[in-house]
Coordinates of C-alpha atoms and ligand atoms in Angstrom, one line a residue:
M1 CA -0.1 0.1 0.1
E2 CA 2.2 3.3 -1.6
Y3 CA -0.1 5.8 0.5
L4 CA -0.3 4.0 4.0
N5 CA 3.7 3.4 3.7
E6 CA 3.9 7.0 2.5
V7 CA 2.3 7.8 5.5
L8 CA 3.9 5.7 8.3
D9 CA 7.4 6.7 7.0
K10 CA 6.5 10.5 7.1
L11 CA 5.3 9.5 10.6
K12 CA 8.8 8.7 11.7
A13 CA 10.8 11.1 10.2
K14 CA 8.7 13.8 12.0
N15 CA 8.6 12.2 15.1
V16 CA 11.5 10.1 16.0
N17 CA 12.0 11.1 19.8
E18 CA 8.4 9.6 20.2
P19 CA 8.2 5.9 20.2
E20 CA 4.6 5.5 22.0
F21 CA 2.9 7.8 19.8
L22 CA 4.4 6.0 16.8
Q23 CA 3.3 2.8 18.1
A24 CA 0.1 3.8 18.6
S25 CA -0.1 5.1 15.3
Y26 CA 1.2 2.4 13.3
E27 CA -1.5 0.2 15.1
V28 CA -4.1 2.5 14.0
L29 CA -2.8 3.0 10.6
T30 CA -2.0 -0.5 9.5
S31 CA -5.3 -1.7 10.4
L32 CA -7.2 0.7 8.2
K33 CA -5.1 -0.8 5.3
P34 CA -8.4 -2.6 4.1
V35 CA -10.7 0.6 4.2
I36 CA -7.8 3.0 2.4
E37 CA -7.5 1.0 -0.3
K38 CA -11.1 1.1 -0.9
H39 CA -10.6 5.3 -0.8
P40 CA -7.6 6.6 -3.0
E41 CA -8.9 9.7 -3.0
F42 CA -7.9 10.2 0.8
K43 CA -4.2 10.4 -0.6
K44 CA -5.2 13.6 -2.2
L45 CA -7.0 15.1 0.6
A46 CA -3.7 14.1 2.9
L47 CA -6.7 12.6 5.2
L48 CA -3.8 10.6 7.3
E49 CA -1.4 12.7 7.7
R50 CA -3.9 15.3 8.9
L51 CA -5.3 12.4 11.2
T52 CA -1.9 12.1 13.1
E53 CA -1.0 15.7 13.2
P54 CA -2.3 17.5 16.7
E55 CA -4.4 20.2 15.8
R56 CA -2.6 21.9 19.1
L57 CA -0.2 20.8 21.7
I58 CA 0.6 23.0 24.4
S59 CA 3.2 22.8 26.6
F60 CA 4.0 25.1 30.1
R61 CA 6.3 25.0 33.0
V62 CA 4.4 24.4 36.5
P63 CA 6.3 26.0 39.1
W64 CA 5.1 25.4 43.0
V65 CA 6.6 25.0 46.1
D66 CA 7.1 22.0 48.1
D67 CA 6.4 21.5 52.2
N68 CA 9.9 22.3 53.2
G69 CA 9.7 25.9 51.3
Q70 CA 11.8 24.6 48.0
V71 CA 10.5 25.5 45.0
Q72 CA 9.9 22.8 42.5
V73 CA 9.3 22.9 37.9
N74 CA 7.6 20.5 36.6
R75 CA 6.3 20.1 32.8
G76 CA 2.7 20.5 31.9
F77 CA 0.9 19.4 28.6
R78 CA -2.3 19.7 26.8
V79 CA -2.5 18.1 23.4
Q80 CA -5.7 18.8 21.6
F81 CA -5.5 16.4 19.0
N82 CA -9.0 16.6 16.8
G83 CA -12.2 18.5 17.8
A84 CA -14.2 17.4 14.4
I85 CA -16.7 15.5 16.7
G86 CA -16.8 18.1 19.1
P87 CA -14.7 19.6 22.1
Y88 CA -11.6 18.0 23.3
K89 CA -12.1 15.5 26.0
G90 CA -9.7 13.1 27.5
G91 CA -8.2 13.0 30.9
L92 CA -5.1 14.5 32.8
R93 CA -2.1 12.4 33.6
F94 CA 0.2 12.9 36.7
H95 CA 3.0 10.2 36.3
P96 CA 6.8 10.6 36.4
S97 CA 7.1 9.0 32.7
V98 CA 4.9 11.3 31.0
N99 CA 6.5 13.0 28.4
Q100 CA 5.2 14.4 24.8
S101 CA 5.4 11.0 23.3
I102 CA 3.2 9.5 25.7
M103 CA 0.7 12.8 25.5
K104 CA 0.0 11.9 21.9
F105 CA 0.0 8.5 21.9
L106 CA -3.0 9.0 24.7
A107 CA -4.8 12.0 23.0
F108 CA -4.4 10.1 19.4
E109 CA -6.2 7.1 20.9
Q110 CA -8.6 9.1 22.6
C111 CA -9.6 10.6 19.2
F112 CA -10.7 7.2 17.9
K113 CA -12.4 5.9 21.5
N114 CA -14.5 9.0 21.6
A115 CA -15.8 8.4 18.0
L116 CA -16.8 5.0 19.2
T117 CA -19.1 6.3 22.3
G118 CA -21.5 7.8 19.9
L119 CA -21.2 11.2 22.2
P120 CA -20.3 14.5 20.2
I121 CA -16.8 14.7 21.8
G122 CA -13.3 15.0 20.5
G123 CA -10.0 13.9 21.2
G124 CA -7.4 15.0 23.6
K125 CA -5.3 14.4 26.6
G126 CA -3.1 16.1 29.2
G127 CA -1.0 16.3 32.2
S128 CA 2.3 16.3 34.2
D129 CA 5.6 14.6 34.9
F130 CA 4.4 15.4 38.5
N131 CA 4.9 12.2 40.7
P132 CA 2.1 12.6 43.3
K133 CA 3.7 9.7 45.3
G134 CA 4.3 10.9 48.8
K135 CA 3.1 14.3 48.5
S136 CA 1.1 16.0 51.1
D137 CA -2.4 17.1 50.8
M138 CA -1.1 20.6 50.5
E139 CA 1.5 20.0 48.3
I140 CA -1.2 18.1 45.7
M141 CA -3.0 21.1 46.0
R142 CA -0.5 23.8 45.0
F143 CA 0.2 21.7 42.6
C144 CA -3.0 21.6 41.2
Q145 CA -3.6 25.2 41.2
S146 CA 0.1 26.0 39.3
F147 CA -1.3 23.8 37.0
M148 CA -4.7 25.5 36.6
S149 CA -3.5 28.5 36.6
E150 CA -2.2 28.0 32.8
L151 CA -4.1 25.6 31.7
Y152 CA -7.5 27.2 31.9
K153 CA -6.3 29.9 29.4
H154 CA -6.9 26.8 26.8
I155 CA -10.1 24.9 28.4
G156 CA -13.5 25.7 28.9
Q157 CA -16.8 23.2 28.6
D158 CA -17.5 24.4 25.3
V159 CA -13.3 23.5 24.1
D160 CA -11.7 21.4 26.0
V161 CA -12.5 19.1 28.9
P162 CA -10.3 17.2 31.0
A163 CA -10.7 14.3 33.3
G164 CA -8.9 12.4 35.3
D165 CA -6.2 9.1 34.6
I166 CA -3.4 7.9 36.7
G167 CA -2.4 10.0 39.5
V168 CA -5.2 12.1 39.0
G169 CA -8.7 10.9 41.1
G170 CA -11.6 12.8 42.7
R171 CA -9.1 14.8 45.1
E172 CA -6.8 16.6 42.2
I173 CA -9.7 17.2 40.2
G174 CA -11.8 19.3 43.2
Y175 CA -8.1 21.2 43.4
L176 CA -8.1 21.8 39.6
F177 CA -12.3 22.9 39.7
G178 CA -11.6 25.5 42.3
Q179 CA -8.6 27.1 40.9
Y180 CA -10.3 27.2 37.8
R181 CA -13.6 28.9 39.2
R182 CA -11.6 31.2 41.0
L183 CA -9.9 32.2 37.8
K184 CA -13.0 32.6 35.5
N185 CA -15.0 34.1 38.3
A186 CA -17.8 31.7 37.0
Y187 CA -19.2 28.3 37.6
E188 CA -18.8 26.4 34.6
A189 CA -19.7 23.0 36.0
G190 CA -19.0 21.2 32.8
V191 CA -15.6 22.4 32.1
L192 CA -13.8 19.3 33.9
T193 CA -15.8 15.7 35.1
G194 CA -15.0 13.4 37.4
K195 CA -16.0 16.0 39.7
G196 CA -17.5 15.2 43.0
L197 CA -20.9 14.7 43.7
E198 CA -21.8 17.9 45.9
Y199 CA -20.2 20.1 42.9
G200 CA -21.4 18.1 39.4
G201 CA -20.0 15.3 39.5
S202 CA -22.3 12.5 38.0
L203 CA -23.1 9.2 39.8
A204 CA -21.1 6.3 38.6
R205 CA -18.5 7.8 37.0
T206 CA -15.9 6.5 39.4
E207 CA -17.5 2.8 38.5
A208 CA -17.7 3.7 34.9
T209 CA -14.3 2.4 33.2
G210 CA -13.9 -0.7 34.8
Y211 CA -17.8 -1.6 34.6
G212 CA -17.6 -0.3 31.1
L213 CA -14.9 -2.8 30.5
V214 CA -16.5 -5.5 32.1
Y215 CA -19.9 -4.7 30.1
F216 CA -17.6 -4.9 27.0
M217 CA -16.3 -8.3 27.8
R218 CA -19.4 -10.0 28.9
E219 CA -20.9 -8.5 25.3
M220 CA -17.7 -10.4 23.4
L221 CA -17.8 -13.8 25.6
K222 CA -21.7 -13.7 24.5
A223 CA -20.7 -13.5 20.9
D224 CA -18.6 -16.2 21.4
G225 CA -21.2 -18.9 23.8
K226 CA -19.7 -17.9 26.7
D227 CA -20.1 -15.8 30.1
L228 CA -17.8 -14.7 33.1
K229 CA -19.5 -16.7 35.3
G230 CA -17.3 -19.3 37.3
K231 CA -14.0 -17.9 35.3
T232 CA -10.7 -17.0 36.8
V233 CA -9.6 -13.7 36.0
I234 CA -6.1 -11.5 36.7
I235 CA -6.2 -7.7 36.9
S236 CA -3.0 -5.9 36.9
G237 CA -2.9 -2.2 38.5
S238 CA -4.9 -1.6 41.7
G239 CA -6.2 2.1 40.5
N240 CA -9.9 3.3 39.6
V241 CA -10.0 1.2 36.7
A242 CA -9.0 -2.3 38.2
I243 CA -10.9 -2.1 41.2
Y244 CA -14.2 -1.3 39.4
A245 CA -13.5 -3.8 37.1
C246 CA -13.1 -6.2 40.0
E247 CA -16.0 -5.3 41.4
K248 CA -18.1 -6.1 38.2
A249 CA -15.9 -8.7 37.0
T250 CA -17.1 -10.6 40.9
Q251 CA -20.9 -9.5 40.4
Y252 CA -21.0 -11.4 37.2
G253 CA -20.0 -14.9 39.3
A254 CA -16.3 -14.7 38.2
K255 CA -13.3 -14.8 40.2
V256 CA -11.1 -12.5 40.6
V257 CA -7.4 -14.2 41.9
A258 CA -4.6 -11.5 41.1
M259 CA -3.8 -7.3 41.1
S260 CA -1.1 -5.6 41.2
D261 CA 0.8 -2.0 41.5
S262 CA 4.1 -1.1 40.4
N263 CA 5.9 -3.0 43.0
G264 CA 4.3 -6.3 42.8
C265 CA 1.2 -8.5 42.8
I266 CA -0.6 -10.5 45.2
Y267 CA -2.4 -13.4 44.6
D268 CA -5.3 -15.2 46.5
A269 CA -6.6 -18.4 45.1
E270 CA -9.9 -17.8 47.4
G271 CA -11.1 -14.0 45.6
I272 CA -9.9 -11.2 46.3
K273 CA -11.2 -9.4 48.8
L274 CA -12.3 -5.9 47.2
D275 CA -13.1 -4.2 50.3
V276 CA -9.2 -4.3 51.3
I277 CA -7.8 -3.2 48.4
K278 CA -10.5 -0.2 48.9
Q279 CA -9.2 0.3 52.0
I280 CA -5.6 -0.2 51.1
K281 CA -6.0 2.1 47.8
E282 CA -8.6 4.4 48.0
V283 CA -8.6 5.2 52.3
E284 CA -4.7 4.8 53.1
R285 CA -3.2 5.0 49.3
G286 CA -0.6 2.3 50.8
R287 CA 0.8 0.0 48.4
I288 CA -0.9 -3.7 47.5
K289 CA 1.9 -5.7 49.5
D290 CA -0.2 -4.6 52.7
Y291 CA -2.8 -7.5 51.5
A292 CA -1.2 -10.4 52.4
Q293 CA 0.2 -8.8 55.6
R294 CA -3.8 -8.9 56.3
V295 CA -5.3 -11.3 54.6
P296 CA -3.9 -15.2 55.4
G297 CA -3.5 -17.5 52.6
S298 CA -2.8 -14.9 50.2
V299 CA 0.7 -14.4 48.6
Y300 CA 2.8 -11.5 47.7
T301 CA 5.6 -11.4 44.6
E302 CA 7.5 -8.6 44.2
S303 CA 8.4 -7.1 40.8
N304 CA 11.4 -6.6 39.6
G305 CA 10.8 -3.7 37.5
E306 CA 11.0 -5.5 34.4
E307 CA 9.1 -8.5 35.0
R308 CA 5.4 -8.6 35.9
P309 CA 4.9 -11.8 37.7
I310 CA 1.0 -10.9 37.4
W311 CA 0.9 -12.5 34.0
K312 CA 2.5 -15.8 35.5
I313 CA -0.3 -16.9 37.2
K314 CA -3.3 -19.4 36.1
A315 CA -6.2 -17.8 34.6
D316 CA -8.9 -17.6 31.8
I317 CA -9.4 -14.0 31.5
A318 CA -6.8 -11.0 31.6
L319 CA -7.6 -7.4 32.4
P320 CA -4.4 -5.2 32.1
C321 CA -5.4 -2.0 34.3
A322 CA -2.1 -0.2 35.0
T323 CA -0.4 1.0 32.3
Q324 CA 0.9 1.1 28.4
N325 CA 3.0 -1.8 27.5
E326 CA 2.6 -4.0 30.4
I327 CA 2.1 -7.1 28.4
N328 CA 4.8 -8.0 25.9
L329 CA 5.4 -11.0 23.7
E330 CA 6.9 -13.3 26.5
D331 CA 3.4 -11.8 28.9
A332 CA 1.6 -12.9 26.0
K333 CA 3.0 -16.4 25.7
N334 CA 2.9 -16.9 29.5
L335 CA -1.1 -15.9 29.7
V336 CA -1.9 -18.2 26.6
A337 CA 0.1 -21.0 28.2
N338 CA -1.7 -20.8 31.4
G339 CA -5.1 -20.7 29.5
V340 CA -6.3 -17.2 29.0
F341 CA -8.9 -17.1 26.1
A342 CA -9.6 -13.6 26.4
V343 CA -7.8 -10.1 26.9
G344 CA -10.2 -7.0 28.4
E345 CA -7.8 -4.0 27.7
G346 CA -8.5 -1.4 30.6
A347 CA -5.3 0.3 30.5
N348 CA -4.8 2.2 27.1
M349 CA -2.4 0.3 25.2
P350 CA -1.3 -2.3 27.7
T351 CA -0.4 -4.7 24.8
N352 CA 2.7 -4.4 22.8
L353 CA 2.6 -4.9 18.8
E354 CA 4.1 -8.4 19.2
A355 CA 1.8 -9.5 21.9
I356 CA -1.6 -8.2 19.8
E357 CA -0.6 -10.1 16.4
Y358 CA 0.4 -13.2 18.9
F359 CA -2.9 -13.3 20.9
L360 CA -5.3 -12.9 17.6
S361 CA -2.6 -15.6 15.8
K362 CA -4.0 -17.9 19.0
G363 CA -7.7 -17.2 18.9
V364 CA -7.3 -15.2 22.0
L365 CA -10.9 -12.5 22.1
L366 CA -9.2 -9.2 22.3
A367 CA -10.8 -6.4 23.6
P368 CA -8.8 -3.1 22.6
A369 CA -8.9 -0.4 25.1
K370 CA -10.9 2.2 22.5
A371 CA -13.5 0.2 22.6
A372 CA -13.3 -1.8 26.0
N373 CA -12.7 1.3 28.4
A374 CA -14.5 4.0 26.8
G375 CA -16.7 3.9 29.3
G376 CA -15.1 6.1 31.4
V377 CA -15.0 8.7 28.5
A378 CA -18.7 7.8 27.8
T379 CA -20.0 8.7 31.4
S380 CA -17.7 12.2 31.4
A381 CA -19.6 13.2 28.6
L382 CA -23.0 12.1 30.6
E383 CA -21.4 14.2 33.1
M384 CA -21.7 17.4 30.6
S385 CA -24.9 16.4 29.4
Q386 CA -26.3 16.7 33.4
N387 CA -24.2 19.6 33.7
S388 CA -25.8 21.4 30.8
M389 CA -29.4 20.9 31.7
R390 CA -28.3 21.3 35.5
Y391 CA -29.5 18.0 36.7
S392 CA -28.7 14.7 37.7
W393 CA -29.5 11.1 36.8
T394 CA -29.4 8.0 39.3
F395 CA -26.9 5.6 39.6
E396 CA -29.5 3.1 37.9
E397 CA -30.0 5.6 34.7
V398 CA -26.3 6.2 34.4
D399 CA -25.1 2.7 34.6
A400 CA -28.3 1.8 32.2
K401 CA -26.9 4.0 29.5
L402 CA -23.0 3.2 30.2
D403 CA -24.4 -0.6 29.8
N404 CA -26.2 0.3 26.6
I405 CA -23.1 2.3 25.3
M406 CA -20.8 -0.4 26.2
S407 CA -22.7 -2.8 24.1
N408 CA -23.2 -0.5 21.0
I409 CA -19.8 -0.2 20.7
F410 CA -19.0 -3.8 20.7
K411 CA -21.7 -3.9 18.1
A412 CA -19.8 -1.5 16.4
C413 CA -16.7 -3.3 16.5
Q414 CA -18.1 -6.6 15.4
K415 CA -19.9 -4.9 12.4
S416 CA -17.1 -3.5 11.3
A417 CA -14.5 -6.8 11.4
E418 CA -17.3 -8.9 9.7
E419 CA -17.8 -5.9 6.8
Y420 CA -14.2 -6.6 6.2
G421 CA -13.9 -10.3 6.4
L422 CA -11.6 -10.3 9.5
G423 CA -13.3 -12.6 12.1
K424 CA -13.1 -11.5 15.3
N425 CA -10.3 -8.9 15.4
Y426 CA -12.0 -6.6 17.3
V427 CA -8.7 -4.4 17.0
A428 CA -9.3 -3.6 13.5
G429 CA -12.8 -3.6 14.0
A430 CA -12.5 -1.2 16.4
N431 CA -10.1 1.2 14.8
I432 CA -12.4 1.3 11.2
A433 CA -15.6 1.9 13.2
A434 CA -13.9 5.0 14.6
F435 CA -12.0 6.0 11.6
D436 CA -15.5 5.9 9.5
K437 CA -16.9 8.4 12.1
L438 CA -13.9 10.4 12.2
C439 CA -13.3 10.8 8.7
K440 CA -16.6 11.6 7.7
A441 CA -16.7 14.5 10.0
M442 CA -13.5 15.8 8.9
L443 CA -13.9 15.7 5.6
A444 CA -17.6 16.9 5.9
Q445 CA -16.1 20.2 7.4
G446 CA -13.3 21.0 4.6
I447 CA -9.4 20.8 4.8
I448 CA -9.1 21.2 8.7
Ligands
NDP501 P1 -4.8 5.1 38.7 O1 -3.8 6.2 39.3 O2 -6.1 5.2 39.6 O3 -4.2 3.6 38.7 C1 -2.9 3.0 38.3 C2 -2.6 1.5 38.9 O4 -1.5 1.2 37.7 C3 -1.9 1.7 40.2 O5 -2.5 0.5 40.6 C4 -0.6 1.7 39.7 O6 0.1 1.9 40.4 C5 -0.3 1.0 38.2 N1 0.3 1.4 37.6 C6 0.4 3.0 37.2 N2 1.8 3.1 36.4 C7 2.7 2.0 36.3 C8 3.3 1.4 36.0 N3 4.3 2.3 35.3 N4 4.0 0.3 35.9 C9 3.2 -0.8 36.5 N5 2.0 -0.2 37.2 C10 1.7 0.9 37.2 O7 -5.4 5.1 37.0 P2 -6.5 4.7 36.6 O8 -7.0 2.8 37.1 O9 -7.3 5.6 36.1 O10 -5.5 4.1 35.0 C11 -5.3 3.1 35.0 C12 -5.1 2.5 33.3 O11 -6.6 3.0 32.8 C13 -4.0 3.8 32.4 O12 -3.8 3.5 31.2 C14 -5.3 4.9 31.9 O13 -4.9 6.0 30.7 C15 -6.4 4.0 31.3 N6 -8.0 4.6 31.6 C16 -8.5 5.2 32.5 C17 -9.7 5.8 32.6 C18 -9.8 6.3 34.0 O14 -11.4 6.8 33.8 N7 -9.3 6.6 34.9 C19 -10.3 6.1 31.3 C20 -9.5 5.0 30.4 C21 -8.4 4.5 30.5 P3 1.5 2.6 41.7 O15 -0.1 2.9 42.4 O16 2.1 1.4 42.4 O17 1.8 3.3 40.7

């Protein structure tokens, strides 16, 4: 495919130091091959070049004062990748690994994910290399206030609407919203999502990404004549996505036997006691190894940073819910050898390219992140709707809408995969379905 190869070469040359962004764009573009072949006019319109170039990328200094009176400086980002479908929308990540490549890959993925939700939201992402671990509440607040003192110039409820991601939860969104309100002297509730229930948040937003992942998994298994009941599940991470994926999978009768954090993983053959995890992670902000001290019979295995012991545990279903590239080829081989027949990506791009190919070649059902974890952003968009109406839906109403959205996303992935003769390749199915919507919106708006 001459045009596709040309675009991939140009991308490589232009983004030499951005491996994550190149990985995400390569994965999407190569899977669009059959669509691009059908549309030779895309070349003259430079559609793929436009699709892979962010509309705007903002980078800024974030100075703040720590508890010892020492001034610290971090780098802040906001990438407004594609606004053809609606205001830019996507989370903020606070993690020391954050850099331009990671921001661009996340923003690029977000454009496709948001298109799949069927809701009017464009794609963006932001964050900082700030490390929230070990910081006091006041340090977190001062950092958030400084971050927002620049970010507020670039966002707005009809412009760009950030939310949480790794390292950004309810506490951080509260501090960010407070500062935005002071700076704007206006109550624009829809400027951030993931807010507290007392000031414009939506019921079920906290649960949405994890629940949505399991709703998608339920549909994918159903299409294969299977279900979650009685299945053994392993879940990486123990943050927002992991916790609520565990809760919903357990409600459907699955047994979650392992969870992790960046230091290691715990195994509990009896099934993870989620109340203990919630206490450690949501209340104490502690480490997962504390679980093994509190629950007799459970085992903790430390990770050496390179290897992830969680993927060596025997299971039927794996839900990677921590971070990007946490499953490589070796992990994928271990998973398949240990009986895993379905993988649901809760994290963004958790499976590297070789591992994706391996899973697909072995007939593993793979629920791709941009479809399977779209429940979070979809519920964020429902939060925006409620803010516009100045009204709140009940938990059951939001959860039912989420369930419906996830079922529709699965159907869209399945339909596109079938249309192009790709069988159960939902990775390509998701990319094609999202691309279809995104490129129609872009083409209708002229050369933008
Ligand atoms: P949290 O910060 O709540 O939790 C992240 C979890 O992953 C923690 O257990 C953390 O461990 C672990 N983790 C993070 N970085 C690494 C790393 N480099 N290596 C190993 N473990 C790591 O984040 P979320 O649960 O919100 O996000 C998890 C993933 O889901 C991310 O990829 C995010 O982009 C994606 N996502 C989140 C959505 C949301 O609504 N929150 C929506 C859609 C996608 P530790 O505490 O030790 O760092």
